[in-house]
Tab-separated table of C-alpha atoms in Angstrom:
chain	number	residue	atom	x	y	z
A	1	MET	CA	-15.769	32.190	6.479
A	2	THR	CA	-12.575	30.836	8.047
A	3	THR	CA	-14.349	27.713	9.267
A	4	ASP	CA	-15.731	27.088	5.773
A	5	ILE	CA	-12.261	27.333	4.257
A	6	ASN	CA	-10.838	25.028	6.933
A	7	ALA	CA	-13.612	22.508	6.268
A	8	LEU	CA	-12.905	22.675	2.537
A	9	PHE	CA	-9.184	22.043	3.062
A	10	LEU	CA	-9.971	19.191	5.438
A	11	ALA	CA	-12.269	17.604	2.865
A	12	LEU	CA	-9.637	18.002	0.136
A	13	GLY	CA	-7.028	16.427	2.410
A	14	VAL	CA	-9.259	13.441	3.145
A	15	VAL	CA	-9.927	12.949	-0.572
A	16	ALA	CA	-6.193	13.130	-1.325
A	17	LEU	CA	-5.452	10.545	1.372
A	18	LEU	CA	-8.115	8.202	0.007
A	19	ILE	CA	-6.761	8.518	-3.530
A	20	GLY	CA	-3.256	7.804	-2.263
A	21	ALA	CA	-4.439	4.757	-0.323
A	22	VAL	CA	-6.228	3.379	-3.383
A	23	GLY	CA	-3.091	3.912	-5.469
A	24	ILE	CA	-0.896	2.087	-2.954
A	25	ALA	CA	-3.421	-0.757	-2.754
A	26	ALA	CA	-3.434	-1.076	-6.547
A	27	VAL	CA	0.371	-1.205	-6.695
A	28	THR	CA	0.450	-3.829	-3.935
A	29	LEU	CA	-2.182	-5.958	-5.663
A	30	LEU	CA	-0.290	-5.751	-8.945
A	31	SER	CA	2.949	-6.664	-7.195
A	32	VAL	CA	1.391	-9.753	-5.604
A	33	ALA	CA	-0.224	-10.816	-8.883
A	34	GLU	CA	3.047	-10.529	-10.797
A	35	ARG	CA	5.083	-12.376	-8.202
A	36	THR	CA	2.979	-15.459	-7.565
A	37	SER	CA	5.799	-17.745	-8.676
A	38	GLU	CA	8.156	-16.088	-6.193
A	39	ILE	CA	5.580	-16.506	-3.444
A	40	GLY	CA	5.172	-20.177	-4.333
A	41	LEU	CA	8.920	-20.710	-4.317
A	42	ARG	CA	9.292	-19.022	-0.937
A	43	ARG	CA	6.447	-21.159	0.449
A	44	ALA	CA	8.121	-24.311	-0.910
A	45	VAL	CA	11.403	-23.367	0.756
A	46	GLY	CA	9.656	-22.896	4.084
A	47	ALA	CA	8.556	-19.273	4.374
A	48	THR	CA	5.424	-18.719	6.406
A	49	ARG	CA	2.412	-16.811	5.167
A	50	ARG	CA	3.155	-14.233	7.817
A	51	SER	CA	6.681	-13.581	6.566
A	52	ILE	CA	5.488	-13.220	2.979
A	53	ALA	CA	2.713	-10.859	4.052
A	54	GLY	CA	5.264	-8.908	6.083
A	55	GLN	CA	7.469	-8.532	3.033
A	56	PHE	CA	4.648	-7.100	0.953
A	57	LEU	CA	3.554	-4.869	3.814
A	58	CYS	CA	7.079	-3.471	4.157
A	59	GLU	CA	7.252	-2.854	0.409
A	60	SER	CA	3.894	-1.047	0.537
A	61	VAL	CA	5.046	1.139	3.408
A	62	ILE	CA	8.218	2.040	1.533
A	63	VAL	CA	6.224	2.914	-1.582
A	64	GLY	CA	3.864	5.022	0.527
A	65	VAL	CA	6.654	6.872	2.323
A	66	LEU	CA	8.704	7.544	-0.795
A	67	GLY	CA	5.659	8.414	-2.867
A	68	VAL	CA	6.873	6.415	-5.839
């Protein structure tokens, strides 16, 4: 019985992690879509694709850690 309960909690934890990951991905996608003009301006000034991707990655990590 204990192993069944542990398996159930493990499954619920995996589902919760997947839902959280999908939520963070949706927020990141929305953020990129809303800020295309900013991305274009940064590219025109000389920012590399890597630095722009790093910025969005850092923002996604912060959102994930804070749980906003």
